[in-house]
Amino acid sequence: MPSSRPLNASAPGRAWLIWGAGAFVYLLALFHRASFGVAGLDAAERFGVGAAGLGTFTVLQVGVYAAMQIPTGLLVDRYGPRAVLTAAALMLGSGQVLLALVDTYALGLLARGVLGVGDALAFVSVLRLAANHFPGRQYVLVTTLTGSLGFVGNLAATLPLALLLSGPGWTPTFLVAGLVTLGYVVVVLAAVRDTPERRTASAEAKSLAEVGGDLRAAWRVPGTRLGFWTHFSMPFSLNVMTLLWGVPYMVEELGYSETSASSLLMVFVIGAMLSNPLAGGFFSRRPDLRMPTVLGYGALLTLTWAVLLAWPGQVPIAVLVVAFVLMSLGAPVSSVGFALVRDYNPLPRVGTATGAVNVGGFCATTAASLLVGVLLELTGGAYRIALLAIVAVLVFGTSRVVVWFRRARAAVLAAQERGEDVPVPVTRTRWDLASVA
């Protein structure tokens, strides 16, 4: 359970340059992931599909991303983040070039699937790069900065991309985006180093049984399980609203124009982008407040949804802005899950454990999105009832956070009683479990 890595040292400037070169791949990934947010109507016309066919692109993207997280963690642990980031840039660029050139639905889905694989390879690789180059005290700050940089890519996929699509058009816009991404492979190869010693010695190839053993070992760590449920519960409201249901809810239920609804989605992106580094600095200075913040935010988010769904009539824009800002905080709060992984797993297993944790938020996103859609069908478009699915997933996830927070604390207390060093010391309280079991 305890970590032996130093928590109080600071990384040199070279570590920031290496991280920046790797994190830019994540920025590109977010740009490509979010591009259908403004290209949806163009895609429907180009591929000759309706709303259901168009929605398949989003489901495919999220599904591929979630399915690839654990394999990505294993690849990072086996080959190092530099190799996997190189593959990410190649897949992202190739997928976007293919998307630029094809005009059939099947090939469009294939292109989006290739993009999804490249997207899935990026984030876990950057976090492992940060774990290799930064001490524990700075890791959560670097994690949240990575998230902020990614949201810059998300932001570029809004108005700037819309202007390009209305000007040069589909093929030139996406072709250039793909070629630029492919060209960035050169930067990754030149600037990124797996460790301060320039490279990571590759581990010996493992059998499937050994790989499964590593994954089970990571999953048995209470800190990993706590990280999973933290990432499951905190960011999915943001994802569900920005990727699928935000604009339909504001247009069909609240009566706002599509322009106003699309503009309000910017609140999510900007809120997450600005709050990430602030939260990272706070969690770096006060790691003892990480989990109290997570639990407090879970309660606040539940209250936010209660206010939105109980509001009589049209919800005012000012109230929506406040609610969306609060939902955007789920991005930095969820970074606590990755800090827990880094603290309580041996470094060679951090990639595997990070991949497992990163699955959480996308499982919740997929489940909540599908439940909202099913309830909308069953109720004839009653959004106030359908969006209760988000509240149900949130309450369930937060209850699991409480369970695993107590178990993780019990493991830390047991380690302290054995005289071991722990990343974040705790003091026993009346509500602590007597043992990890």
Short mmCIF file of C-alpha atoms in Angstrom, two decimals:
data_model
loop_
_atom_site.label_atom_id
_atom_site.label_comp_id
_atom_site.label_asym_id
_atom_site.label_seq_id
_atom_site.Cartn_x
_atom_site.Cartn_y
_atom_site.Cartn_z
CA MET A 1 0.00 0.00 0.00
CA PRO A 2 2.60 2.65 0.85
CA SER A 3 4.80 4.33 -1.72
CA SER A 4 8.54 4.78 -1.38
CA ARG A 5 8.82 7.60 -3.91
CA PRO A 6 9.76 11.02 -2.54
CA LEU A 7 6.92 13.47 -2.18
CA ASN A 8 8.72 16.72 -1.44
CA ALA A 9 11.25 17.07 -4.26
CA SER A 10 10.66 19.25 -7.32
CA ALA A 11 11.18 18.19 -10.91
CA PRO A 12 13.76 20.01 -13.07
CA GLY A 13 12.83 22.21 -16.01
CA ARG A 14 13.64 19.44 -18.49
CA ALA A 15 10.84 17.35 -16.99
CA TRP A 16 8.35 20.09 -17.87
CA LEU A 17 9.59 20.22 -21.47
CA ILE A 18 9.29 16.45 -21.83
CA TRP A 19 5.82 16.48 -20.28
CA GLY A 20 4.74 19.37 -22.54
CA ALA A 21 5.85 17.55 -25.68
CA GLY A 22 3.91 14.46 -24.63
CA ALA A 23 0.86 16.35 -23.36
CA PHE A 24 0.45 18.08 -26.73
CA VAL A 25 -0.52 14.67 -28.14
CA TYR A 26 -3.40 14.69 -25.64
CA LEU A 27 -4.38 18.18 -26.85
CA LEU A 28 -4.53 16.83 -30.40
CA ALA A 29 -6.53 13.84 -29.18
CA LEU A 30 -9.14 16.09 -27.53
CA PHE A 31 -9.39 18.18 -30.70
CA HIS A 32 -10.07 15.09 -32.81
CA ARG A 33 -12.45 13.59 -30.21
CA ALA A 34 -14.56 16.74 -29.93
CA SER A 35 -14.58 17.62 -33.64
CA PHE A 36 -18.00 16.04 -34.27
CA GLY A 37 -19.49 18.47 -31.75
CA VAL A 38 -19.60 21.10 -34.50
CA ALA A 39 -19.20 18.80 -37.53
CA GLY A 40 -22.28 16.69 -36.80
CA LEU A 41 -24.58 18.26 -39.39
CA ASP A 42 -21.82 18.19 -41.99
CA ALA A 43 -21.19 14.52 -41.18
CA ALA A 44 -24.89 13.66 -41.48
CA GLU A 45 -25.00 15.22 -44.94
CA ARG A 46 -21.67 13.74 -46.07
CA PHE A 47 -22.44 10.19 -44.97
CA GLY A 48 -26.18 10.30 -45.63
CA VAL A 49 -27.31 9.29 -42.13
CA GLY A 50 -29.91 10.45 -39.65
CA ALA A 51 -29.73 11.09 -35.93
CA ALA A 52 -29.34 7.43 -34.96
CA GLY A 53 -26.53 6.86 -37.44
CA LEU A 54 -24.84 10.05 -36.36
CA GLY A 55 -25.10 9.04 -32.70
CA THR A 56 -23.27 5.83 -33.53
CA PHE A 57 -20.12 7.85 -34.17
CA THR A 58 -20.19 9.12 -30.55
CA VAL A 59 -21.02 5.72 -29.05
CA LEU A 60 -18.22 4.14 -31.08
CA GLN A 61 -15.73 6.78 -29.96
CA VAL A 62 -16.54 6.40 -26.25
CA GLY A 63 -16.78 2.61 -26.49
CA VAL A 64 -13.40 2.21 -28.17
CA TYR A 65 -11.84 4.62 -25.69
CA ALA A 66 -13.18 2.74 -22.67
CA ALA A 67 -12.31 -0.69 -24.08
CA MET A 68 -8.72 0.38 -24.79
CA GLN A 69 -7.87 1.81 -21.38
CA ILE A 70 -6.61 -1.34 -19.66
CA PRO A 71 -4.73 -2.53 -22.78
CA THR A 72 -3.19 0.94 -23.00
CA GLY A 73 -2.01 0.75 -19.41
CA LEU A 74 -0.42 -2.62 -20.10
CA LEU A 75 1.26 -1.29 -23.26
CA VAL A 76 2.64 1.72 -21.38
CA ASP A 77 4.05 -0.49 -18.65
CA ARG A 78 5.56 -2.82 -21.27
CA TYR A 79 6.96 -0.39 -23.87
CA GLY A 80 7.08 2.99 -22.12
CA PRO A 81 5.05 6.17 -22.74
CA ARG A 82 7.24 7.45 -25.60
CA ALA A 83 6.46 4.48 -27.84
CA VAL A 84 2.75 4.54 -27.02
CA LEU A 85 2.48 8.32 -27.57
CA THR A 86 4.14 7.83 -30.95
CA ALA A 87 1.52 5.21 -31.81
CA ALA A 88 -1.21 7.56 -30.57
CA ALA A 89 -0.13 10.36 -32.89
CA LEU A 90 0.11 7.94 -35.82
CA MET A 91 -3.38 6.55 -35.19
CA LEU A 92 -4.93 9.99 -34.65
CA GLY A 93 -3.38 11.41 -37.79
CA SER A 94 -4.18 8.38 -39.94
CA GLY A 95 -7.78 8.26 -38.72
CA GLN A 96 -8.36 11.93 -39.43
CA VAL A 97 -6.80 11.72 -42.90
CA LEU A 98 -9.08 8.77 -43.67
CA LEU A 99 -12.10 10.67 -42.34
CA ALA A 100 -11.21 13.62 -44.57
CA LEU A 101 -11.13 11.51 -47.72
CA VAL A 102 -13.99 8.98 -47.38
CA ASP A 103 -17.69 9.61 -47.99
CA THR A 104 -19.33 6.30 -47.10
CA TYR A 105 -20.78 5.57 -43.68
CA ALA A 106 -18.89 2.30 -43.13
CA LEU A 107 -15.53 3.88 -43.89
CA GLY A 108 -16.46 6.91 -41.80
CA LEU A 109 -17.09 4.62 -38.82
CA LEU A 110 -13.77 2.87 -39.49
CA ALA A 111 -11.98 6.22 -39.52
CA ARG A 112 -13.66 7.24 -36.27
CA GLY A 113 -12.72 3.91 -34.72
CA VAL A 114 -9.06 4.44 -35.65
CA LEU A 115 -9.28 7.91 -34.09
CA GLY A 116 -10.77 6.36 -30.97
CA VAL A 117 -7.81 4.00 -30.60
CA GLY A 118 -5.35 6.89 -30.95
CA ASP A 119 -7.34 8.94 -28.46
CA ALA A 120 -7.33 6.06 -25.98
CA LEU A 121 -3.55 5.74 -26.12
CA ALA A 122 -2.80 9.37 -25.26
CA PHE A 123 -3.97 10.22 -21.74
CA VAL A 124 -2.66 7.22 -19.81
CA SER A 125 0.70 7.61 -21.58
CA VAL A 126 1.01 11.24 -20.51
CA LEU A 127 0.13 10.38 -16.92
CA ARG A 128 2.77 7.64 -16.86
CA LEU A 129 5.26 10.13 -18.31
CA ALA A 130 4.40 12.49 -15.47
CA ALA A 131 4.74 9.70 -12.89
CA ASN A 132 8.22 8.93 -14.24
CA HIS A 133 9.48 12.52 -14.21
CA PHE A 134 7.66 14.24 -11.32
CA PRO A 135 7.59 13.51 -7.57
CA GLY A 136 4.33 12.69 -5.84
CA ARG A 137 3.92 16.23 -4.50
CA GLN A 138 3.72 17.59 -8.05
CA TYR A 139 1.99 14.69 -9.75
CA VAL A 140 -1.59 15.79 -9.14
CA LEU A 141 -0.73 19.32 -10.35
CA VAL A 142 0.76 17.93 -13.56
CA THR A 143 -2.28 15.68 -14.00
CA THR A 144 -4.69 18.61 -13.79
CA LEU A 145 -2.50 20.71 -16.09
CA THR A 146 -2.69 17.86 -18.59
CA GLY A 147 -6.47 18.07 -18.38
CA SER A 148 -6.39 21.83 -18.95
CA LEU A 149 -4.15 21.46 -21.98
CA GLY A 150 -6.53 18.86 -23.35
CA PHE A 151 -9.44 21.27 -22.99
CA VAL A 152 -7.52 23.76 -25.15
CA GLY A 153 -7.84 21.15 -27.90
CA ASN A 154 -11.52 20.80 -27.06
CA LEU A 155 -11.92 24.56 -27.34
CA ALA A 156 -10.20 24.58 -30.74
CA ALA A 157 -12.81 22.09 -31.92
CA THR A 158 -15.65 24.56 -31.34
CA LEU A 159 -15.83 27.96 -33.07
CA PRO A 160 -12.43 27.80 -34.87
CA LEU A 161 -13.28 24.42 -36.38
CA ALA A 162 -16.79 25.57 -37.27
CA LEU A 163 -15.35 28.54 -39.18
CA LEU A 164 -12.96 26.27 -41.07
CA LEU A 165 -15.73 23.85 -41.99
CA SER A 166 -17.86 26.70 -43.31
CA GLY A 167 -14.86 28.07 -45.25
CA PRO A 168 -12.38 25.59 -46.76
CA GLY A 169 -14.78 22.72 -46.00
CA TRP A 170 -14.65 19.14 -44.74
CA THR A 171 -11.83 17.59 -46.75
CA PRO A 172 -9.23 20.39 -46.54
CA THR A 173 -9.92 21.03 -42.84
CA PHE A 174 -9.65 17.45 -41.65
CA LEU A 175 -6.87 16.56 -44.09
CA VAL A 176 -4.65 19.34 -42.73
CA ALA A 177 -5.53 18.40 -39.14
CA GLY A 178 -4.55 14.80 -39.83
CA LEU A 179 -1.30 15.67 -41.59
CA VAL A 180 -0.27 18.06 -38.80
CA THR A 181 -0.88 15.29 -36.27
CA LEU A 182 1.18 12.83 -38.30
CA GLY A 183 3.97 15.39 -38.53
CA TYR A 184 3.99 15.77 -34.75
CA VAL A 185 5.36 12.23 -34.49
CA VAL A 186 8.78 13.75 -35.22
CA VAL A 187 8.48 16.00 -32.15
CA VAL A 188 7.50 13.09 -29.92
CA LEU A 189 10.46 11.02 -31.06
CA ALA A 190 12.87 13.93 -30.63
CA ALA A 191 11.66 15.44 -27.35
CA VAL A 192 10.00 12.75 -25.21
CA ARG A 193 12.05 10.54 -22.91
CA ASP A 194 10.49 7.79 -20.82
CA THR A 195 12.53 8.56 -17.69
CA PRO A 196 15.15 11.10 -16.56
CA GLU A 197 17.71 8.45 -17.57
CA ARG A 198 16.43 8.93 -21.16
CA ARG A 199 14.63 5.61 -21.61
CA THR A 200 12.80 2.85 -19.84
CA ALA A 201 14.18 -0.64 -20.09
CA SER A 202 11.41 -2.72 -21.58
CA ALA A 203 10.11 -5.45 -19.37
CA GLU A 204 10.19 -8.99 -20.64
CA ALA A 205 7.15 -10.05 -22.61
CA LYS A 206 4.51 -11.52 -20.30
CA SER A 207 2.00 -14.26 -20.82
CA LEU A 208 -1.71 -13.54 -20.65
CA ALA A 209 -1.77 -15.16 -17.22
CA GLU A 210 0.98 -12.81 -15.99
CA VAL A 211 -0.77 -9.80 -17.50
CA GLY A 212 -3.98 -10.82 -15.78
CA GLY A 213 -2.04 -11.21 -12.55
CA ASP A 214 -0.69 -7.66 -12.82
CA LEU A 215 -4.18 -6.32 -13.41
CA ARG A 216 -5.61 -8.29 -10.49
CA ALA A 217 -2.77 -7.08 -8.27
CA ALA A 218 -3.52 -3.45 -9.18
CA TRP A 219 -7.25 -3.97 -8.65
CA ARG A 220 -6.71 -5.50 -5.21
CA VAL A 221 -5.10 -2.27 -3.99
CA PRO A 222 -7.83 -0.31 -2.16
CA GLY A 223 -6.34 2.95 -3.50
CA THR A 224 -6.86 1.73 -7.08
CA ARG A 225 -10.47 0.79 -6.38
CA LEU A 226 -11.06 4.14 -4.69
CA GLY A 227 -9.52 5.87 -7.71
CA PHE A 228 -11.84 3.97 -10.05
CA TRP A 229 -15.01 5.00 -8.23
CA THR A 230 -13.78 8.58 -7.89
CA HIS A 231 -13.26 8.77 -11.63
CA PHE A 232 -16.55 6.96 -12.23
CA SER A 233 -18.61 9.44 -10.22
CA MET A 234 -17.15 12.91 -10.62
CA PRO A 235 -16.68 13.79 -14.36
CA PHE A 236 -19.47 11.94 -16.17
CA SER A 237 -22.11 14.71 -15.83
CA LEU A 238 -19.78 16.97 -17.80
CA ASN A 239 -19.24 14.26 -20.43
CA VAL A 240 -22.91 13.36 -20.85
CA MET A 241 -23.92 17.00 -21.35
CA THR A 242 -21.12 17.99 -23.73
CA LEU A 243 -20.99 14.84 -25.83
CA LEU A 244 -24.69 14.12 -26.27
CA TRP A 245 -27.58 15.48 -24.22
CA GLY A 246 -26.70 19.09 -23.34
CA VAL A 247 -27.94 20.79 -26.51
CA PRO A 248 -31.12 18.64 -26.90
CA TYR A 249 -32.02 19.32 -23.25
CA MET A 250 -31.63 23.08 -23.62
CA VAL A 251 -33.41 23.26 -26.99
CA GLU A 252 -36.24 20.73 -26.63
CA GLU A 253 -36.93 21.00 -22.89
CA LEU A 254 -35.93 24.55 -22.00
CA GLY A 255 -36.77 26.26 -25.29
CA TYR A 256 -33.44 27.95 -26.02
CA SER A 257 -32.14 28.35 -29.55
CA GLU A 258 -29.47 26.02 -30.87
CA THR A 259 -27.02 28.96 -30.99
CA SER A 260 -27.62 29.80 -27.33
CA ALA A 261 -27.39 26.14 -26.31
CA SER A 262 -24.14 25.61 -28.21
CA SER A 263 -22.68 28.76 -26.66
CA LEU A 264 -23.62 27.55 -23.17
CA LEU A 265 -21.64 24.36 -23.77
CA MET A 266 -18.54 26.58 -23.80
CA VAL A 267 -19.11 27.09 -20.07
CA PHE A 268 -18.23 23.43 -19.47
CA VAL A 269 -15.02 23.63 -21.48
CA ILE A 270 -13.79 26.94 -20.10
CA GLY A 271 -14.77 26.04 -16.54
CA ALA A 272 -12.85 22.77 -16.66
CA MET A 273 -9.87 24.34 -18.40
CA LEU A 274 -9.48 27.12 -15.80
CA SER A 275 -10.28 25.07 -12.71
CA ASN A 276 -7.88 22.22 -13.48
CA PRO A 277 -4.61 23.97 -12.54
CA LEU A 278 -6.19 25.68 -9.52
CA ALA A 279 -7.42 22.34 -8.20
CA GLY A 280 -4.07 20.73 -8.98
CA GLY A 281 -2.20 23.31 -6.94
CA PHE A 282 -4.64 22.90 -4.06
CA PHE A 283 -4.42 19.09 -4.03
CA SER A 284 -0.62 19.25 -4.26
CA ARG A 285 -0.44 21.47 -1.17
CA ARG A 286 -3.14 19.64 0.79
CA PRO A 287 -3.24 15.95 -0.16
CA ASP A 288 -5.06 15.28 3.11
CA LEU A 289 -8.07 17.17 1.70
CA ARG A 290 -8.32 15.20 -1.53
CA MET A 291 -11.00 12.75 -0.46
CA PRO A 292 -13.03 15.18 1.68
CA THR A 293 -13.16 17.39 -1.42
CA VAL A 294 -14.31 14.45 -3.58
CA LEU A 295 -17.10 13.54 -1.17
CA GLY A 296 -18.17 17.15 -0.70
CA TYR A 297 -18.24 17.69 -4.45
CA GLY A 298 -20.35 14.57 -4.94
CA ALA A 299 -22.96 15.99 -2.56
CA LEU A 300 -22.79 19.41 -4.26
CA LEU A 301 -23.24 17.87 -7.70
CA THR A 302 -26.27 15.92 -6.53
CA LEU A 303 -27.78 19.13 -5.17
CA THR A 304 -27.04 20.91 -8.46
CA TRP A 305 -28.99 18.32 -10.44
CA ALA A 306 -31.84 18.48 -7.94
CA VAL A 307 -32.13 22.24 -8.45
CA LEU A 308 -32.06 21.95 -12.27
CA LEU A 309 -34.66 19.20 -12.46
CA ALA A 310 -36.98 20.74 -9.86
CA TRP A 311 -36.89 24.28 -11.31
CA PRO A 312 -40.40 25.35 -12.38
CA GLY A 313 -40.60 26.32 -16.04
CA GLN A 314 -37.62 27.46 -18.07
CA VAL A 315 -34.34 27.43 -16.14
CA PRO A 316 -32.77 30.93 -16.44
CA ILE A 317 -29.45 31.21 -18.26
CA ALA A 318 -27.76 32.53 -15.12
CA VAL A 319 -28.77 29.38 -13.23
CA LEU A 320 -27.61 27.18 -16.10
CA VAL A 321 -24.23 28.92 -16.15
CA VAL A 322 -23.73 28.32 -12.42
CA ALA A 323 -24.85 24.70 -12.74
CA PHE A 324 -22.58 24.07 -15.73
CA VAL A 325 -19.60 25.65 -13.97
CA LEU A 326 -20.18 23.33 -11.00
CA MET A 327 -20.42 20.32 -13.33
CA SER A 328 -17.19 21.35 -15.05
CA LEU A 329 -15.37 20.98 -11.72
CA GLY A 330 -15.84 17.24 -12.05
CA ALA A 331 -12.83 17.16 -14.39
CA PRO A 332 -10.24 18.40 -11.85
CA VAL A 333 -11.88 16.57 -8.93
CA SER A 334 -11.66 13.30 -10.85
CA SER A 335 -7.87 13.75 -11.11
CA VAL A 336 -7.70 12.66 -7.47
CA GLY A 337 -8.30 9.13 -8.77
CA PHE A 338 -5.04 9.20 -10.72
CA ALA A 339 -3.13 10.62 -7.76
CA LEU A 340 -4.35 7.68 -5.66
CA VAL A 341 -3.05 5.26 -8.29
CA ARG A 342 0.34 6.92 -8.31
CA ASP A 343 0.58 6.96 -4.53
CA TYR A 344 -0.39 3.36 -3.82
CA ASN A 345 0.95 1.27 -6.71
CA PRO A 346 4.56 0.40 -7.56
CA LEU A 347 5.79 2.48 -10.50
CA PRO A 348 6.03 -0.45 -12.97
CA ARG A 349 2.29 -1.05 -12.46
CA VAL A 350 1.13 2.59 -12.56
CA GLY A 351 0.19 2.44 -16.25
CA THR A 352 -1.96 -0.64 -15.78
CA ALA A 353 -3.68 0.79 -12.70
CA THR A 354 -4.19 4.19 -14.37
CA GLY A 355 -5.87 2.51 -17.33
CA ALA A 356 -8.20 0.64 -15.00
CA VAL A 357 -9.14 3.86 -13.20
CA ASN A 358 -9.64 5.80 -16.44
CA VAL A 359 -12.27 3.28 -17.53
CA GLY A 360 -14.51 4.47 -14.68
CA GLY A 361 -15.63 7.83 -16.02
CA PHE A 362 -16.36 6.45 -19.47
CA CYS A 363 -18.36 3.52 -18.09
CA ALA A 364 -20.49 6.02 -16.19
CA THR A 365 -20.77 8.27 -19.27
CA THR A 366 -21.93 5.40 -21.47
CA ALA A 367 -24.37 4.01 -18.90
CA ALA A 368 -25.92 7.40 -18.10
CA SER A 369 -26.15 8.43 -21.77
CA LEU A 370 -27.92 5.20 -22.73
CA LEU A 371 -30.27 5.35 -19.74
CA VAL A 372 -31.26 8.92 -20.57
CA GLY A 373 -32.02 7.89 -24.14
CA VAL A 374 -34.12 4.89 -23.07
CA LEU A 375 -36.09 7.00 -20.59
CA LEU A 376 -36.69 9.67 -23.22
CA GLU A 377 -38.17 7.01 -25.51
CA LEU A 378 -40.33 5.55 -22.74
CA THR A 379 -41.63 8.92 -21.51
CA GLY A 380 -42.12 10.59 -24.86
CA GLY A 381 -39.32 13.12 -24.37
CA ALA A 382 -39.73 14.01 -20.68
CA TYR A 383 -36.24 15.31 -19.93
CA ARG A 384 -36.91 15.97 -16.24
CA ILE A 385 -37.58 12.27 -15.77
CA ALA A 386 -34.92 11.03 -18.18
CA LEU A 387 -32.12 13.08 -16.63
CA LEU A 388 -32.84 11.45 -13.29
CA ALA A 389 -30.72 8.62 -14.71
CA ILE A 390 -27.70 10.89 -14.22
CA VAL A 391 -28.65 11.42 -10.58
CA ALA A 392 -29.06 7.67 -10.07
CA VAL A 393 -25.62 6.90 -11.52
CA LEU A 394 -24.10 9.72 -9.46
CA VAL A 395 -25.62 8.51 -6.18
CA PHE A 396 -24.56 4.92 -6.89
CA GLY A 397 -20.99 5.93 -7.74
CA THR A 398 -20.63 8.23 -4.76
CA SER A 399 -21.85 5.49 -2.43
CA ARG A 400 -19.05 3.26 -3.76
CA VAL A 401 -16.55 6.07 -3.15
CA VAL A 402 -17.59 6.08 0.51
CA VAL A 403 -17.16 2.30 0.76
CA TRP A 404 -13.69 2.27 -0.75
CA PHE A 405 -12.57 5.42 1.05
CA ARG A 406 -13.12 3.61 4.35
CA ARG A 407 -11.29 0.51 3.08
CA ALA A 408 -8.38 2.54 1.73
CA ARG A 409 -8.09 4.40 5.04
CA ALA A 410 -8.06 1.06 6.87
CA ALA A 411 -5.16 -0.11 4.69
CA VAL A 412 -3.21 3.10 5.35
CA LEU A 413 -3.86 2.87 9.09
CA ALA A 414 -2.66 -0.73 9.09
CA ALA A 415 0.53 0.29 7.26
CA GLN A 416 1.15 3.10 9.74
CA GLU A 417 0.71 0.71 12.66
CA ARG A 418 3.34 -1.55 11.08
CA GLY A 419 5.72 1.42 11.06
CA GLU A 420 5.67 1.90 7.27
CA ASP A 421 5.85 5.26 5.52
CA VAL A 422 2.66 6.27 3.71
CA PRO A 423 2.09 9.04 1.14
CA VAL A 424 -0.68 10.72 3.16
CA PRO A 425 -0.76 9.90 6.91
CA VAL A 426 -4.20 9.63 8.50
CA THR A 427 -5.54 9.67 12.05
CA ARG A 428 -7.99 6.98 13.18
CA THR A 429 -11.56 8.14 13.75
CA ARG A 430 -14.63 6.45 15.19
CA TRP A 431 -16.05 5.67 11.75
CA ASP A 432 -12.90 3.95 10.44
CA LEU A 433 -13.00 0.22 9.73
CA ALA A 434 -11.06 -2.01 12.09
CA SER A 435 -9.40 -3.80 9.14
CA VAL A 436 -9.23 -3.77 5.34
CA ALA A 437 -11.52 -6.79 4.96
#
